[in-house]
């Protein structure tokens, strides 16, 4: 039987991961409309990764004999002023997710739920990577400025990104 407080908090986290998935899918559609298919590809992979994050938490609740309860996903923005604005939004959003994961980690410690704490360690490290990837792309866009050739090259670079299932998903 799962600690009900932890179960509720993980169900909230599943919703937050699904919101992230929906946000990045929306960004992918924005970039498609802008003719930047490489950027759209990058965000479609983000979309897949976020769905995997939600799945890892769902698998975990089920493994512990708990109950997954899916809630409504909040509406997401559909327009951004520029590629830079979309990545700044992504970084701000990932910082919020990092705070949620940290709060969950603190709760697991307080509730002496060590299995949950152990599962969360993967997410703590994943958030470091998410924020770093985003900062790197913001730095590249800053270098590019309004240089069309630079944007063309970054679009080509981002088109080459492939989806790899997160290790925590295959470990289930
Ligand atoms: Mg996530």
mmCIF file of C-alpha atoms and ligand atoms in Angstrom:
data_model
loop_
_atom_site.group_PDB
_atom_site.id
_atom_site.type_symbol
_atom_site.label_atom_id
_atom_site.label_comp_id
_atom_site.label_asym_id
_atom_site.label_seq_id
_atom_site.Cartn_x
_atom_site.Cartn_y
_atom_site.Cartn_z
ATOM 1 C CA UNK A 1 0.000 0.000 0.000
ATOM 2 C CA UNK A 2 1.330 3.413 -0.944
ATOM 3 C CA UNK A 3 1.506 6.381 1.388
ATOM 4 C CA UNK A 4 -1.622 8.373 0.259
ATOM 5 C CA UNK A 5 0.166 11.725 0.563
ATOM 6 C CA UNK A 6 2.973 10.513 -1.726
ATOM 7 C CA UNK A 7 0.473 8.942 -4.132
ATOM 8 C CA UNK A 8 -1.441 12.254 -4.433
ATOM 9 C CA UNK A 9 1.784 14.189 -5.010
ATOM 10 C CA UNK A 10 2.977 11.756 -7.709
ATOM 11 C CA UNK A 11 -0.428 11.956 -9.403
ATOM 12 C CA UNK A 12 0.049 15.756 -9.474
ATOM 13 C CA UNK A 13 3.513 15.219 -10.948
ATOM 14 C CA UNK A 14 2.057 12.969 -13.682
ATOM 15 C CA UNK A 15 -0.237 15.870 -14.583
ATOM 16 C CA UNK A 16 2.737 18.278 -14.636
ATOM 17 C CA UNK A 17 4.682 15.934 -16.961
ATOM 18 C CA UNK A 18 1.654 15.629 -19.271
ATOM 19 C CA UNK A 19 1.345 19.433 -19.279
ATOM 20 C CA UNK A 20 5.043 19.609 -20.267
ATOM 21 C CA UNK A 21 4.383 17.121 -23.086
ATOM 22 C CA UNK A 22 1.446 19.210 -24.323
ATOM 23 C CA UNK A 23 3.449 22.462 -24.065
ATOM 24 C CA UNK A 24 6.298 21.050 -26.167
ATOM 25 C CA UNK A 25 3.872 19.581 -28.701
ATOM 26 C CA UNK A 26 2.379 23.073 -29.029
ATOM 27 C CA UNK A 27 5.867 24.540 -29.546
ATOM 28 C CA UNK A 28 6.523 21.896 -32.229
ATOM 29 C CA UNK A 29 3.379 23.082 -34.065
ATOM 30 C CA UNK A 30 4.522 26.721 -33.783
ATOM 31 C CA UNK A 31 7.894 25.823 -35.359
ATOM 32 C CA UNK A 32 6.209 23.763 -38.106
ATOM 33 C CA UNK A 33 4.126 26.836 -38.983
ATOM 34 C CA UNK A 34 7.286 28.985 -38.991
ATOM 35 C CA UNK A 35 8.965 26.639 -41.499
ATOM 36 C CA UNK A 36 11.565 25.503 -38.957
ATOM 37 C CA UNK A 37 11.130 21.716 -39.181
ATOM 38 C CA UNK A 38 14.393 20.990 -37.304
ATOM 39 C CA UNK A 39 13.230 22.992 -34.281
ATOM 40 C CA UNK A 40 9.846 21.235 -34.548
ATOM 41 C CA UNK A 41 11.677 17.884 -34.498
ATOM 42 C CA UNK A 42 13.538 18.869 -31.315
ATOM 43 C CA UNK A 43 10.266 19.759 -29.564
ATOM 44 C CA UNK A 44 8.512 16.595 -30.810
ATOM 45 C CA UNK A 45 11.275 14.618 -29.082
ATOM 46 C CA UNK A 46 10.755 16.714 -25.937
ATOM 47 C CA UNK A 47 7.057 15.763 -26.213
ATOM 48 C CA UNK A 48 7.981 12.060 -26.321
ATOM 49 C CA UNK A 49 10.390 12.431 -23.388
ATOM 50 C CA UNK A 50 7.747 14.123 -21.238
ATOM 51 C CA UNK A 51 5.267 11.346 -22.001
ATOM 52 C CA UNK A 52 7.966 8.892 -20.908
ATOM 53 C CA UNK A 53 8.414 10.841 -17.635
ATOM 54 C CA UNK A 54 4.671 10.541 -16.941
ATOM 55 C CA UNK A 55 4.814 6.824 -17.818
ATOM 56 C CA UNK A 56 7.716 6.217 -15.400
ATOM 57 C CA UNK A 57 5.632 7.735 -12.568
ATOM 58 C CA UNK A 58 2.512 5.778 -13.619
ATOM 59 C CA UNK A 59 4.499 2.514 -13.710
ATOM 60 C CA UNK A 60 5.931 3.344 -10.292
ATOM 61 C CA UNK A 61 2.519 3.933 -8.652
ATOM 62 C CA UNK A 62 1.218 0.686 -10.153
ATOM 63 C CA UNK A 63 4.329 -1.194 -9.019
ATOM 64 C CA UNK A 64 3.692 0.014 -5.468
ATOM 65 C CA UNK A 65 0.046 -1.107 -5.552
ATOM 66 C CA UNK A 66 -1.235 2.473 -5.721
ATOM 67 C CA UNK A 67 -3.827 4.088 -7.988
ATOM 68 C CA UNK A 68 -3.052 6.378 -10.927
ATOM 69 C CA UNK A 69 -5.659 9.140 -11.293
ATOM 70 C CA UNK A 70 -5.409 11.226 -14.468
ATOM 71 C CA UNK A 71 -6.591 14.827 -14.295
ATOM 72 C CA UNK A 72 -7.423 17.504 -16.860
ATOM 73 C CA UNK A 73 -4.418 18.984 -18.641
ATOM 74 C CA UNK A 74 -4.393 22.781 -18.579
ATOM 75 C CA UNK A 75 -4.458 24.652 -21.903
ATOM 76 C CA UNK A 76 -1.012 25.620 -23.249
ATOM 77 C CA UNK A 77 0.217 28.728 -25.114
ATOM 78 C CA UNK A 78 0.133 28.444 -28.912
ATOM 79 C CA UNK A 79 2.245 31.413 -30.044
ATOM 80 C CA UNK A 80 5.740 32.683 -29.265
ATOM 81 C CA UNK A 81 7.404 35.878 -30.466
ATOM 82 C CA UNK A 82 10.555 34.151 -31.689
ATOM 83 C CA UNK A 83 12.518 30.876 -31.419
ATOM 84 C CA UNK A 84 14.391 32.509 -28.508
ATOM 85 C CA UNK A 85 11.078 33.231 -26.701
ATOM 86 C CA UNK A 86 10.077 29.551 -27.002
ATOM 87 C CA UNK A 87 13.384 28.377 -25.489
ATOM 88 C CA UNK A 88 13.242 30.971 -22.695
ATOM 89 C CA UNK A 89 9.711 29.716 -21.932
ATOM 90 C CA UNK A 90 11.047 26.120 -21.970
ATOM 91 C CA UNK A 91 13.840 26.935 -19.500
ATOM 92 C CA UNK A 92 11.453 28.776 -17.158
ATOM 93 C CA UNK A 93 9.045 25.839 -17.326
ATOM 94 C CA UNK A 94 11.780 23.262 -16.629
ATOM 95 C CA UNK A 95 12.929 25.295 -13.601
ATOM 96 C CA UNK A 96 9.368 24.999 -12.230
ATOM 97 C CA UNK A 97 9.413 21.234 -12.859
ATOM 98 C CA UNK A 98 12.778 21.005 -11.062
ATOM 99 C CA UNK A 99 11.200 22.731 -8.036
ATOM 100 C CA UNK A 100 8.274 20.254 -8.108
ATOM 101 C CA UNK A 101 10.673 17.284 -8.214
ATOM 102 C CA UNK A 102 12.698 18.778 -5.339
ATOM 103 C CA UNK A 103 9.496 19.231 -3.280
ATOM 104 C CA UNK A 104 8.535 15.616 -3.961
ATOM 105 C CA UNK A 105 12.012 14.501 -2.889
ATOM 106 C CA UNK A 106 11.689 16.460 0.372
ATOM 107 C CA UNK A 107 8.246 14.926 0.989
ATOM 108 C CA UNK A 108 9.618 11.392 0.395
ATOM 109 C CA UNK A 109 12.332 12.050 2.997
ATOM 110 C CA UNK A 110 9.848 13.497 5.508
ATOM 111 C CA UNK A 111 7.494 10.532 5.012
ATOM 112 C CA UNK A 112 10.446 8.102 5.199
ATOM 113 C CA UNK A 113 9.436 6.659 1.822
ATOM 114 C CA UNK A 114 12.902 5.587 0.676
ATOM 115 C CA UNK A 115 11.732 3.687 -2.420
ATOM 116 C CA UNK A 116 10.123 6.870 -3.743
ATOM 117 C CA UNK A 117 13.196 8.883 -2.867
ATOM 118 C CA UNK A 118 15.308 6.385 -4.834
ATOM 119 C CA UNK A 119 12.999 6.600 -7.879
ATOM 120 C CA UNK A 120 13.161 10.416 -7.728
ATOM 121 C CA UNK A 121 16.966 10.477 -7.887
ATOM 122 C CA UNK A 122 16.772 9.712 -11.627
ATOM 123 C CA UNK A 123 14.458 12.710 -12.081
ATOM 124 C CA UNK A 124 16.750 15.010 -10.068
ATOM 125 C CA UNK A 125 19.571 14.207 -12.513
ATOM 126 C CA UNK A 126 17.268 14.389 -15.538
ATOM 127 C CA UNK A 127 16.281 17.952 -14.573
ATOM 128 C CA UNK A 128 19.951 19.024 -14.516
ATOM 129 C CA UNK A 129 20.227 17.724 -18.098
ATOM 130 C CA UNK A 130 16.944 19.324 -19.232
ATOM 131 C CA UNK A 131 17.964 22.757 -17.954
ATOM 132 C CA UNK A 132 21.489 22.431 -19.373
ATOM 133 C CA UNK A 133 20.229 21.443 -22.856
ATOM 134 C CA UNK A 134 17.943 24.426 -22.857
ATOM 135 C CA UNK A 135 20.627 26.887 -21.713
ATOM 136 C CA UNK A 136 22.965 25.602 -24.448
ATOM 137 C CA UNK A 137 20.317 26.298 -27.105
ATOM 138 C CA UNK A 138 19.593 29.760 -25.659
ATOM 139 C CA UNK A 139 23.341 30.517 -25.880
ATOM 140 C CA UNK A 140 23.414 29.355 -29.511
ATOM 141 C CA UNK A 141 20.382 31.490 -30.400
ATOM 142 C CA UNK A 142 22.015 34.485 -28.706
ATOM 143 C CA UNK A 143 25.121 33.981 -30.887
ATOM 144 C CA UNK A 144 22.944 33.673 -33.990
ATOM 145 C CA UNK A 145 20.989 36.884 -33.289
ATOM 146 C CA UNK A 146 19.200 37.763 -36.537
ATOM 147 C CA UNK A 147 21.658 35.884 -38.767
ATOM 148 C CA UNK A 148 19.628 33.796 -41.225
ATOM 149 C CA UNK A 149 22.476 31.412 -42.043
ATOM 150 C CA UNK A 150 22.980 30.734 -38.335
ATOM 151 C CA UNK A 151 19.296 29.930 -37.907
ATOM 152 C CA UNK A 152 19.430 27.677 -40.976
ATOM 153 C CA UNK A 153 22.411 25.788 -39.508
ATOM 154 C CA UNK A 154 20.821 25.363 -36.073
ATOM 155 C CA UNK A 155 17.611 24.160 -37.722
ATOM 156 C CA UNK A 156 19.673 21.515 -39.556
ATOM 157 C CA UNK A 157 21.435 20.529 -36.313
ATOM 158 C CA UNK A 158 18.143 20.126 -34.429
ATOM 159 C CA UNK A 159 16.660 18.063 -37.287
ATOM 160 C CA UNK A 160 19.257 15.369 -36.492
ATOM 161 C CA UNK A 161 18.052 14.792 -32.923
ATOM 162 C CA UNK A 162 16.715 11.272 -32.327
ATOM 163 C CA UNK A 163 14.478 9.990 -29.560
ATOM 164 C CA UNK A 164 16.012 7.558 -27.081
ATOM 165 C CA UNK A 165 13.766 6.097 -24.395
ATOM 166 C CA UNK A 166 14.906 7.249 -20.919
ATOM 167 C CA UNK A 167 16.883 4.606 -18.985
ATOM 168 C CA UNK A 168 14.366 4.748 -16.099
ATOM 169 C CA UNK A 169 11.641 3.591 -18.503
ATOM 170 C CA UNK A 170 13.484 0.451 -19.628
ATOM 171 C CA UNK A 171 14.446 -0.299 -16.007
ATOM 172 C CA UNK A 172 10.793 -0.897 -15.121
HETATM 173 MG MG1 LIG B 1 9.688 16.049 -17.435
#
